One Martini backbone bead per residue (centre of mass of N, CA, C, O) as a GRO file, in nm:
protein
  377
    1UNK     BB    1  10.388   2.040   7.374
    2UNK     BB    2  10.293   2.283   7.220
    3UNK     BB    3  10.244   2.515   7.438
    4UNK     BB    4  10.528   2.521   7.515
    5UNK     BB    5  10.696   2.545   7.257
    6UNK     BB    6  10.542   2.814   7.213
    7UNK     BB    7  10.692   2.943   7.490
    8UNK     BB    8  11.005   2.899   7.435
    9UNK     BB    9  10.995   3.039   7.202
   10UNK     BB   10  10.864   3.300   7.290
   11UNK     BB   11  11.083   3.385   7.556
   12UNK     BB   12  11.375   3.363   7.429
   13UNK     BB   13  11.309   3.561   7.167
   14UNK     BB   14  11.276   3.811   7.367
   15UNK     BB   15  11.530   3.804   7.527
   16UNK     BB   16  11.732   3.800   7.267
   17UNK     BB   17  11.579   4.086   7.136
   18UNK     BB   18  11.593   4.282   7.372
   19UNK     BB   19  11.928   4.253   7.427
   20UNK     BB   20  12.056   4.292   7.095
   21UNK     BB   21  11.854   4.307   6.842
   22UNK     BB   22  11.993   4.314   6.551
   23UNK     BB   23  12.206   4.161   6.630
   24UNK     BB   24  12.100   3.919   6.724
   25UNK     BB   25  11.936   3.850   6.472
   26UNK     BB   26  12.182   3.819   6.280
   27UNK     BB   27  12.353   3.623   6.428
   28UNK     BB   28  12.175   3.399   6.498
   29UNK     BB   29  12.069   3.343   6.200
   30UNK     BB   30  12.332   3.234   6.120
   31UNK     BB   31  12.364   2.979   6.275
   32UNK     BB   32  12.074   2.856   6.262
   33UNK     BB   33  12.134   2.801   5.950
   34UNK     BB   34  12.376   2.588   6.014
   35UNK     BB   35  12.216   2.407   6.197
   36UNK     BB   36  11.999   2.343   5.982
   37UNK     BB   37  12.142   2.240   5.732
   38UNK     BB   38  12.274   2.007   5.918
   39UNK     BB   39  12.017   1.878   5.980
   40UNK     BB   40  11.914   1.817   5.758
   41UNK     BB   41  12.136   1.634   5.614
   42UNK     BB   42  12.106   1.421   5.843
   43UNK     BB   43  11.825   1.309   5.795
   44UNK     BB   44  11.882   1.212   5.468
   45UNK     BB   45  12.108   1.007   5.582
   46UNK     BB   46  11.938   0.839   5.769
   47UNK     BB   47  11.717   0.781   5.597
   48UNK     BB   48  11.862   0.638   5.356
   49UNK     BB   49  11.949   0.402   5.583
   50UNK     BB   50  11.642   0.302   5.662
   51UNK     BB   51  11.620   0.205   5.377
   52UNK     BB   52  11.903   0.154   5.161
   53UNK     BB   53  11.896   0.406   4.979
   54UNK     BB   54  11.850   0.642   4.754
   55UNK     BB   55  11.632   0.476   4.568
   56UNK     BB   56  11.436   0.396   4.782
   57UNK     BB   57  11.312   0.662   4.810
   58UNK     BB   58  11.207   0.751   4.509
   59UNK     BB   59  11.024   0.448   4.495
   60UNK     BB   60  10.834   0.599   4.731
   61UNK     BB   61  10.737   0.792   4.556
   62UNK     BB   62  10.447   0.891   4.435
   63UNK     BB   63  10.373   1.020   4.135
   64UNK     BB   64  10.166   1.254   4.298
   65UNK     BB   65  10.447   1.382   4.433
   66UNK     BB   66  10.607   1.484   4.185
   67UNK     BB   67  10.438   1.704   4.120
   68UNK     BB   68  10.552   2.034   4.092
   69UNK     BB   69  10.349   2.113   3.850
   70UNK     BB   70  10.086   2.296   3.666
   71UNK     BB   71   9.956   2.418   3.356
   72UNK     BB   72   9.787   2.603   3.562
   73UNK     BB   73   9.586   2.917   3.678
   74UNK     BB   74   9.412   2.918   3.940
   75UNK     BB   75   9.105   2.991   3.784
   76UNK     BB   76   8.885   2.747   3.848
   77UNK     BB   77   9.032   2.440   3.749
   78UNK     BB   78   9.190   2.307   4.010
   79UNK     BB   79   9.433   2.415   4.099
   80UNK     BB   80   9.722   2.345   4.337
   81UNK     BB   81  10.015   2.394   4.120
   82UNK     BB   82  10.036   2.671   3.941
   83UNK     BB   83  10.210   2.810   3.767
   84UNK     BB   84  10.064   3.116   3.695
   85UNK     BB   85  10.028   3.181   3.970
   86UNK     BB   86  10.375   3.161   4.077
   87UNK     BB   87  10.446   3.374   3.875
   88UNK     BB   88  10.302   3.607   3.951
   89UNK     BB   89  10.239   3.605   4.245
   90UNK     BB   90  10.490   3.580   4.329
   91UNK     BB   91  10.662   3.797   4.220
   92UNK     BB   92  10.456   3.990   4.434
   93UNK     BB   93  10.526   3.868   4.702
   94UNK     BB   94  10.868   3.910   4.683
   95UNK     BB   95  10.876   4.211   4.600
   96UNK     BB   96  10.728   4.257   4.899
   97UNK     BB   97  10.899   4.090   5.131
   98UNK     BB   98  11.216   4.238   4.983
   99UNK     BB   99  11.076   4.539   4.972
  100UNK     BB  100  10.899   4.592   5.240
  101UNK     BB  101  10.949   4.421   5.446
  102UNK     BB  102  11.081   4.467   5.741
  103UNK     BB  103  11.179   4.169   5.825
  104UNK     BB  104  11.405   4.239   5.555
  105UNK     BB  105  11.480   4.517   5.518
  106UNK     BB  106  11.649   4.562   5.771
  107UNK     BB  107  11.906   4.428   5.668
  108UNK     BB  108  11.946   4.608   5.425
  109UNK     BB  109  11.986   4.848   5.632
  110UNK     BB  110  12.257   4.752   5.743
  111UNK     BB  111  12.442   4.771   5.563
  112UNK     BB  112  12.684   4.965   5.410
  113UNK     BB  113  12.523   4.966   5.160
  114UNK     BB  114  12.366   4.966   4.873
  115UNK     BB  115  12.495   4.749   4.726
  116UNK     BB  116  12.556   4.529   4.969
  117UNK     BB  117  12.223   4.505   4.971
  118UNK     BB  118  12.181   4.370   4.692
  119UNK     BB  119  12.438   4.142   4.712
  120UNK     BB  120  12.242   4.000   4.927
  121UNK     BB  121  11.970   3.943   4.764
  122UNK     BB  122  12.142   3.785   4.513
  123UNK     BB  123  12.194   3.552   4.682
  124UNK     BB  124  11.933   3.453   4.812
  125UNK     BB  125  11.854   3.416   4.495
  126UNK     BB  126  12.045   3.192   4.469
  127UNK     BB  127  12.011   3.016   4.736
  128UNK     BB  128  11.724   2.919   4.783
  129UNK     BB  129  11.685   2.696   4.585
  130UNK     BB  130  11.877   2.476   4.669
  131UNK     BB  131  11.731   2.467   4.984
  132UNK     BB  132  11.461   2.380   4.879
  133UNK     BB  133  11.548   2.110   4.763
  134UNK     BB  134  11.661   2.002   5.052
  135UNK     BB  135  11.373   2.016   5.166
  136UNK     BB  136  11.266   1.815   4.989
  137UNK     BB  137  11.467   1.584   5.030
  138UNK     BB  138  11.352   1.564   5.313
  139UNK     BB  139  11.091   1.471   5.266
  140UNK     BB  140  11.121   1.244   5.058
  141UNK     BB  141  11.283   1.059   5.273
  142UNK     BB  142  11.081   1.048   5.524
  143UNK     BB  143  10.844   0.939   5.327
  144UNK     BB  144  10.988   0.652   5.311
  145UNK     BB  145  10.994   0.574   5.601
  146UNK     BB  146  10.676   0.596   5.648
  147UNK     BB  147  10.633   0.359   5.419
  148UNK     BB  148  10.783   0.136   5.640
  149UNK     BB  149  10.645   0.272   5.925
  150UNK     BB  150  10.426   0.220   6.140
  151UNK     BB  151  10.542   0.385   6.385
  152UNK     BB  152  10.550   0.647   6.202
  153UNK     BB  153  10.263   0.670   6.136
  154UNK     BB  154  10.109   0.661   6.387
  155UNK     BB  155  10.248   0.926   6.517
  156UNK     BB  156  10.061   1.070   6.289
  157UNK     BB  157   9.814   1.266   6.230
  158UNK     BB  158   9.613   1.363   6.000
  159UNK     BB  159   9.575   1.657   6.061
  160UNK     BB  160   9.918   1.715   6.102
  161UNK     BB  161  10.186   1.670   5.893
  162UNK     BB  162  10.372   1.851   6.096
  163UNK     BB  163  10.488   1.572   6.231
  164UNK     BB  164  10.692   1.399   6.085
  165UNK     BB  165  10.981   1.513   6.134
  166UNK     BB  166  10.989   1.519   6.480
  167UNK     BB  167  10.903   1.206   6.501
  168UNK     BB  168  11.150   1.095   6.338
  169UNK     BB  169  11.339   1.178   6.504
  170UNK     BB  170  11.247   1.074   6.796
  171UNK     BB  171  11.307   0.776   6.657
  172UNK     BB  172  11.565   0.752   6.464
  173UNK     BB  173  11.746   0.867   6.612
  174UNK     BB  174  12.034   0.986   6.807
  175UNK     BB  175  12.033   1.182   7.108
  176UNK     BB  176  12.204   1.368   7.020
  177UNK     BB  177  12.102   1.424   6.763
  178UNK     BB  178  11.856   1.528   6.830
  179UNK     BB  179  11.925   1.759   7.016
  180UNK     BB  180  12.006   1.935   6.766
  181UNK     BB  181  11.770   1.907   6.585
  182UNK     BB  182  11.566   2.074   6.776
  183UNK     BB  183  11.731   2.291   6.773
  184UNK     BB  184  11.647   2.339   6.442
  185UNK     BB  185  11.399   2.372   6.460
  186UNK     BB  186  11.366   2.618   6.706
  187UNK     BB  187  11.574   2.814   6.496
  188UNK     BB  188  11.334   2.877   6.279
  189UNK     BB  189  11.113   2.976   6.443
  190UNK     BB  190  11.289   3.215   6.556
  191UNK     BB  191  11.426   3.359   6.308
  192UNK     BB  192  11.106   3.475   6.239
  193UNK     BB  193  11.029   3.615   6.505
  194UNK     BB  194  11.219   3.787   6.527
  195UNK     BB  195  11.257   3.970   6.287
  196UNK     BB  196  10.900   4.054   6.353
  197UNK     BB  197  10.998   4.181   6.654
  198UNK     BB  198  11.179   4.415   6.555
  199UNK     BB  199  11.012   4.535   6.348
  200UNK     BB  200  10.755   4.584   6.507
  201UNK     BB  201  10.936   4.812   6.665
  202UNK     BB  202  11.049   5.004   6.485
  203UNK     BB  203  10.761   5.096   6.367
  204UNK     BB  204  10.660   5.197   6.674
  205UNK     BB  205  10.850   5.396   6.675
  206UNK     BB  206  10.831   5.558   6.471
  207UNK     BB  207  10.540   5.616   6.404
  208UNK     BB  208  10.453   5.662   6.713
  209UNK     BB  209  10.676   5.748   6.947
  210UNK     BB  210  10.929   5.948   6.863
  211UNK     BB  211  10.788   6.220   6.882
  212UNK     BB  212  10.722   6.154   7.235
  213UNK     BB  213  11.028   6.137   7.290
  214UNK     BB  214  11.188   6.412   7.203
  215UNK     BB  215  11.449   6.471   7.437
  216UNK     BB  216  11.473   6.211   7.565
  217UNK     BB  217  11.596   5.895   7.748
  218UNK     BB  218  11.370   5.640   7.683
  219UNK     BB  219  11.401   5.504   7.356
  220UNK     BB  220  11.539   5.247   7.438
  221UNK     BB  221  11.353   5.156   7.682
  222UNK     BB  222  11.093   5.158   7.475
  223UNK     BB  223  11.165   4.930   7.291
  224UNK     BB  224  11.195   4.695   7.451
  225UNK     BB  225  10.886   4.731   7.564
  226UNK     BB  226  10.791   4.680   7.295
  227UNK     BB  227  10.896   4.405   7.206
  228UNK     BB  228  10.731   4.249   7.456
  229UNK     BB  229  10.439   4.333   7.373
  230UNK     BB  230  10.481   4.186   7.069
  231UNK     BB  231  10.587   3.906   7.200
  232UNK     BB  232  10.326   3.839   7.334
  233UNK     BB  233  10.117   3.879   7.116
  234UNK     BB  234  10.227   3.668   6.941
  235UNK     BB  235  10.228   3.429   7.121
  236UNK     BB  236   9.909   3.441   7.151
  237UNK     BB  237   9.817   3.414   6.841
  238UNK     BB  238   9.940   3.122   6.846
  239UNK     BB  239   9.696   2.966   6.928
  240UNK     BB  240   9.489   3.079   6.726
  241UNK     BB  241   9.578   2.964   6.398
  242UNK     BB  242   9.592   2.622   6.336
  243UNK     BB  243   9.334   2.662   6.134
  244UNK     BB  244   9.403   2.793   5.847
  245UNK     BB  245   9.570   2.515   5.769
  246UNK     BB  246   9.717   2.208   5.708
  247UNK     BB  247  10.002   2.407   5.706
  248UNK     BB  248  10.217   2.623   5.758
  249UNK     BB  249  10.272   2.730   5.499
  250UNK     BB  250  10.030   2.775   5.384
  251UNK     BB  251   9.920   2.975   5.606
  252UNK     BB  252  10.134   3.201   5.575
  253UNK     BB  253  10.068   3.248   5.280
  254UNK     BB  254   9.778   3.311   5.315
  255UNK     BB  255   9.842   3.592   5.499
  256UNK     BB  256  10.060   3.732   5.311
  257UNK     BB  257   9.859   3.736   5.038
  258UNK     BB  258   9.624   3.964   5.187
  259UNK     BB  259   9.906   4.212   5.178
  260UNK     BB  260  10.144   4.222   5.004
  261UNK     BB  261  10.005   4.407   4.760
  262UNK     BB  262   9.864   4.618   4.876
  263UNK     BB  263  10.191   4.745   5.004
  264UNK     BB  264  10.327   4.766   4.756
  265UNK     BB  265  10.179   4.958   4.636
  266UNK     BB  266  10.210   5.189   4.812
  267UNK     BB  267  10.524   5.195   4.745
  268UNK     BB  268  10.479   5.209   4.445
  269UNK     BB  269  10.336   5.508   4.452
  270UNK     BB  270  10.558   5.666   4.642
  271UNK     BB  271  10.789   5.625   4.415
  272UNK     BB  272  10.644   5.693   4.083
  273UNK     BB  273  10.433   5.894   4.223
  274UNK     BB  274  10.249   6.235   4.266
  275UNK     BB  275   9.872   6.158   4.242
  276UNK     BB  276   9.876   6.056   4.519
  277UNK     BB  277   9.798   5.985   4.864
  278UNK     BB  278   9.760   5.889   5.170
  279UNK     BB  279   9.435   5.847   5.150
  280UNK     BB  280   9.453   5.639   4.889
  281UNK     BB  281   9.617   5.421   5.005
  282UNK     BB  282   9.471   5.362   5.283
  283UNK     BB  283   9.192   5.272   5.082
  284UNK     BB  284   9.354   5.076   4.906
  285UNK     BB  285   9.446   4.873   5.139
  286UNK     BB  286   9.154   4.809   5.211
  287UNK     BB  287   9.055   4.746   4.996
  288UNK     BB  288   9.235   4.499   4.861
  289UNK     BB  289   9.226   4.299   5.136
  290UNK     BB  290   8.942   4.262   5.126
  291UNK     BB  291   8.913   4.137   4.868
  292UNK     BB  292   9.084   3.890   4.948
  293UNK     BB  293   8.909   3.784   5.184
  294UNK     BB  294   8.674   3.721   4.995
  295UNK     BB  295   8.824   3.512   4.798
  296UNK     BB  296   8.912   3.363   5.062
  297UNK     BB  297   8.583   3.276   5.121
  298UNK     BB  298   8.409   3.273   4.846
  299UNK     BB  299   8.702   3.169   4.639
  300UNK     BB  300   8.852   2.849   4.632
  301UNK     BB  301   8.941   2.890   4.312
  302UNK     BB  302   9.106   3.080   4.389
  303UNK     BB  303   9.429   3.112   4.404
  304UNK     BB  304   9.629   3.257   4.655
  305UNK     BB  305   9.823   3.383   4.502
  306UNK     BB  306   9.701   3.624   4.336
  307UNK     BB  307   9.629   3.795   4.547
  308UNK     BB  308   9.897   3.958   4.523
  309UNK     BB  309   9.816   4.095   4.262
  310UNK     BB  310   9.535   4.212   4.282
  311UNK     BB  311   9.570   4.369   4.538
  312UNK     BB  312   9.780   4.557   4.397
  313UNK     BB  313   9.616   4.677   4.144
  314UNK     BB  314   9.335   4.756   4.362
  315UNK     BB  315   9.489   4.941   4.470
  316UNK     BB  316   9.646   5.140   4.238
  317UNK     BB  317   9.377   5.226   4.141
  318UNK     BB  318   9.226   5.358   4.352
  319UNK     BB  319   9.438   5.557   4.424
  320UNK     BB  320   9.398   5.676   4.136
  321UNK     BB  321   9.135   5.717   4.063
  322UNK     BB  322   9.000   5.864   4.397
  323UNK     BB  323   9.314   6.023   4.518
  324UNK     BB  324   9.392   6.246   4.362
  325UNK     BB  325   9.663   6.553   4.329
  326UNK     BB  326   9.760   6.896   4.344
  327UNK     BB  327  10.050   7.019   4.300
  328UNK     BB  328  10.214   7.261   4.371
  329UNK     BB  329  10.486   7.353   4.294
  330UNK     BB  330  10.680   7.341   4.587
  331UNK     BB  331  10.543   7.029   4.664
  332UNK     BB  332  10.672   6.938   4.377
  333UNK     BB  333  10.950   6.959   4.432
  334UNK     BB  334  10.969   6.843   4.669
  335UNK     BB  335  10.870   6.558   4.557
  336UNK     BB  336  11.080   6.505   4.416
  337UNK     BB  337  11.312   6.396   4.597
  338UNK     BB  338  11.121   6.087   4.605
  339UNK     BB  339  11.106   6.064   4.323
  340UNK     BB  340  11.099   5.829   4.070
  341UNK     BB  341  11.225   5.831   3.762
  342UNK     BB  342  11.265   5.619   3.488
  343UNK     BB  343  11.548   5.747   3.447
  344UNK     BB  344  11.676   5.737   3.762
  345UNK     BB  345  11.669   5.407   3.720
  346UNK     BB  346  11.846   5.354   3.468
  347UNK     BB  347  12.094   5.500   3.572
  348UNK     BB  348  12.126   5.323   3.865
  349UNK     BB  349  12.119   5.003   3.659
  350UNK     BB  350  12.331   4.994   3.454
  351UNK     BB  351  12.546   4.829   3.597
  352UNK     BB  352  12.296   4.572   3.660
  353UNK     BB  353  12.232   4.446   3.397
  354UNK     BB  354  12.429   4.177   3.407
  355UNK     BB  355  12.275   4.069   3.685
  356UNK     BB  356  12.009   4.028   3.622
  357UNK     BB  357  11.999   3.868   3.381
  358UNK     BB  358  12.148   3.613   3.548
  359UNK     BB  359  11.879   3.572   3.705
  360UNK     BB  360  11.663   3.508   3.507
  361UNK     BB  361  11.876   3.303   3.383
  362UNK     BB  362  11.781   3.116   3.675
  363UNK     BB  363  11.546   3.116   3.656
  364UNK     BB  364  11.487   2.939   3.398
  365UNK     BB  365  11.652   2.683   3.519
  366UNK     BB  366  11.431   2.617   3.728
  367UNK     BB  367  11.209   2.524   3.545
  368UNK     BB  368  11.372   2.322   3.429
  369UNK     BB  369  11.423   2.142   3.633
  370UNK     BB  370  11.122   2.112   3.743
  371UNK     BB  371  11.077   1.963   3.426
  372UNK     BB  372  11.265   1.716   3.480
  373UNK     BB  373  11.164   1.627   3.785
  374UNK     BB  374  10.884   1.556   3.644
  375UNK     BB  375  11.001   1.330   3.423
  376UNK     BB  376  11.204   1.160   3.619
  377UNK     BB  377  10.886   1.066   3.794
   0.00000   0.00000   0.00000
């Protein structure tokens, strides 16, 4: 039962991060991606044998969901898959979860030098593409299976469709097998809650805690119990999401667009200007939010990807708008040590320069692939 599930995924989860913590945390990760990785490998191969082979898995699939993307904008014109939206709220969707999101940054700030810190970022960007290609093709060998199976299409309901993958285990391996599947299915979920429960423990121990345990010996014993307050409500927050979209990514996607742009704005604001305040970051990031809940209600036109353009943009614009400082000379000074000016970030990447073009011409590669594979389906 979903119930169950989701109580074992997180009390689970919070028993090994809170004795474990960040160690915990990428440990556990690196794991479960090998058991992922290899439980998808696993059921691609299985799906395979259930059709007759690979050739009957691609000839099963509609030509409606060959289409990987649609040149279509994304404002208003009905598009579901618009590639112009994907690309620019996508880059600022990205540029906000692995630069500024601490579930993602938190990684970064583990390594040991701000380049080892790049270089997991470089891999991250080369290995997503082909991993989602893998998942890709692992929903599409399983929906062949579904096409030819009337006892796993009665097992999904209609308004589940993330029932595919499980019932489909459930039904087609063998329980060896089933139970190592069920356990990646469950290091997935876990992955994402750990991360996001660490991140959250060390925020509110910054922001708000720090100061006020200061001098005294019960810092890890706060941090471990804000861990466990932040996964019980995580973990009950979990029962009551379950309708805001038809499928979990979709959900994700949708909720994390309606922030990522304006924290972006923020950090952003931050690092390059001198001009804005504490105070006008902060009613930017207000107005932002608002600004996209109000699209995500009102105007269903506009495709979800946007808002995090949009966000980033209106937090932005608000905050040097209406909320701009003259800093004195003194507070100039001081305030220059953390602001990066354009020249210091030019000589700071000129060594990373054949390495960015290389990431550059990999994104224009996957463009091109996914382009091949709308016409060769």
């Amino acid at each position: 039962p979903l119930w169950a599930t989701i109580l074992i995924i997180g009390v689970v989860t919070i028993i090994y991060d809170t004795i474990g913590g960040m160690s915990a945390v990428i440990y556990s990760d690196v794991i479960q991606m090998f058991v992922l990785v290899g439980g998808i490998i696993a059921c691609i191969v299985y799906a395979a044998i259930s059709v007759g082979g690979f050739e009957n898995i691609f000839a099963a699939l509609p030509d409606s969901r060959a289409q990987a993307f649609e040149f279509s904008s994304g404002l208003g014109d009905g598009g579901n898959v618009p590639f112009w939206a994907f690309l620019f709220g996508g880059f600022f969707l990205y540029s906000s979860y692995y630069g500024t999101d601490q579930s993602q940054v938190q990684r970064g700030l583990s390594a040991g030098s701000v380049d080892e810190s790049k270089w997991a970022l470089i891999l991250n960007g080369l290995a997503r593409f082909p991993l989602t290609l893998l998942y890709i093709l692992m929903g599409v060998a399983v929906y062949a299976v579904y096409q030819n199976s009337p006892e796993l299409a009665a097992a999904i309901p209609a308004e589940r469709p993330d029932y595919l993958i499980p019932q489909y285990i459930l039904l087609y391996l063998p329980s060896g097998l089933r139970a190592l599947l069920f356990a990646a299915l469950l290091a997935a979920a876990m992955s994402s809650l750990d991360s996001a429960l660490n991140s959250l423990s060390a925020s509110t121990m910054r922001d708000f805690l720090e100061n006020r345990l200061e001098g005294t010996s019960n810092f890890l014993f706060a941090s471990k119990v804000t861990t466990v307050i932040w996964g019980i409500f995580v973990t009950g927050f979990a029962f009551l999401v379950g309708n805001i979209s038809d499928t979990v990514i979709e959900a994700i996607n949708k909720i994390g667009s309606a922030f990522y742009g304006p924290i972006l704005a923020a950090f952003l604001a931050g690092i390059l200007t001198k001009r804005t305040s504490a105070k006008g970051i902060a009613g930017g990031i207000i107005v932002g939010v608002g600004v996209n809940i109000i699209l995500w209600l009102g105007f269903p036109g506009i495709h979800w990807m946007w808002w995090n353009l949009f966000g980033c943009v209106i937090t932005s614009g608000f905050a040097l708008l209406f909320f701009t400082q003259n800093s004195n000379d003194a507070a100039e000074s001081d305030i220059s040590r953390y602001v990066l000016s354009w020249s210091k970030i030019k000589d700071n990447e000129r060594e990373w320069t054949n390495v960015y073009a290389m990431l550059i011409g990999y994104a224009v590669l996957m463009i091109l692939i996914m382009v091949w594979i709308q016409n060769a389906f």
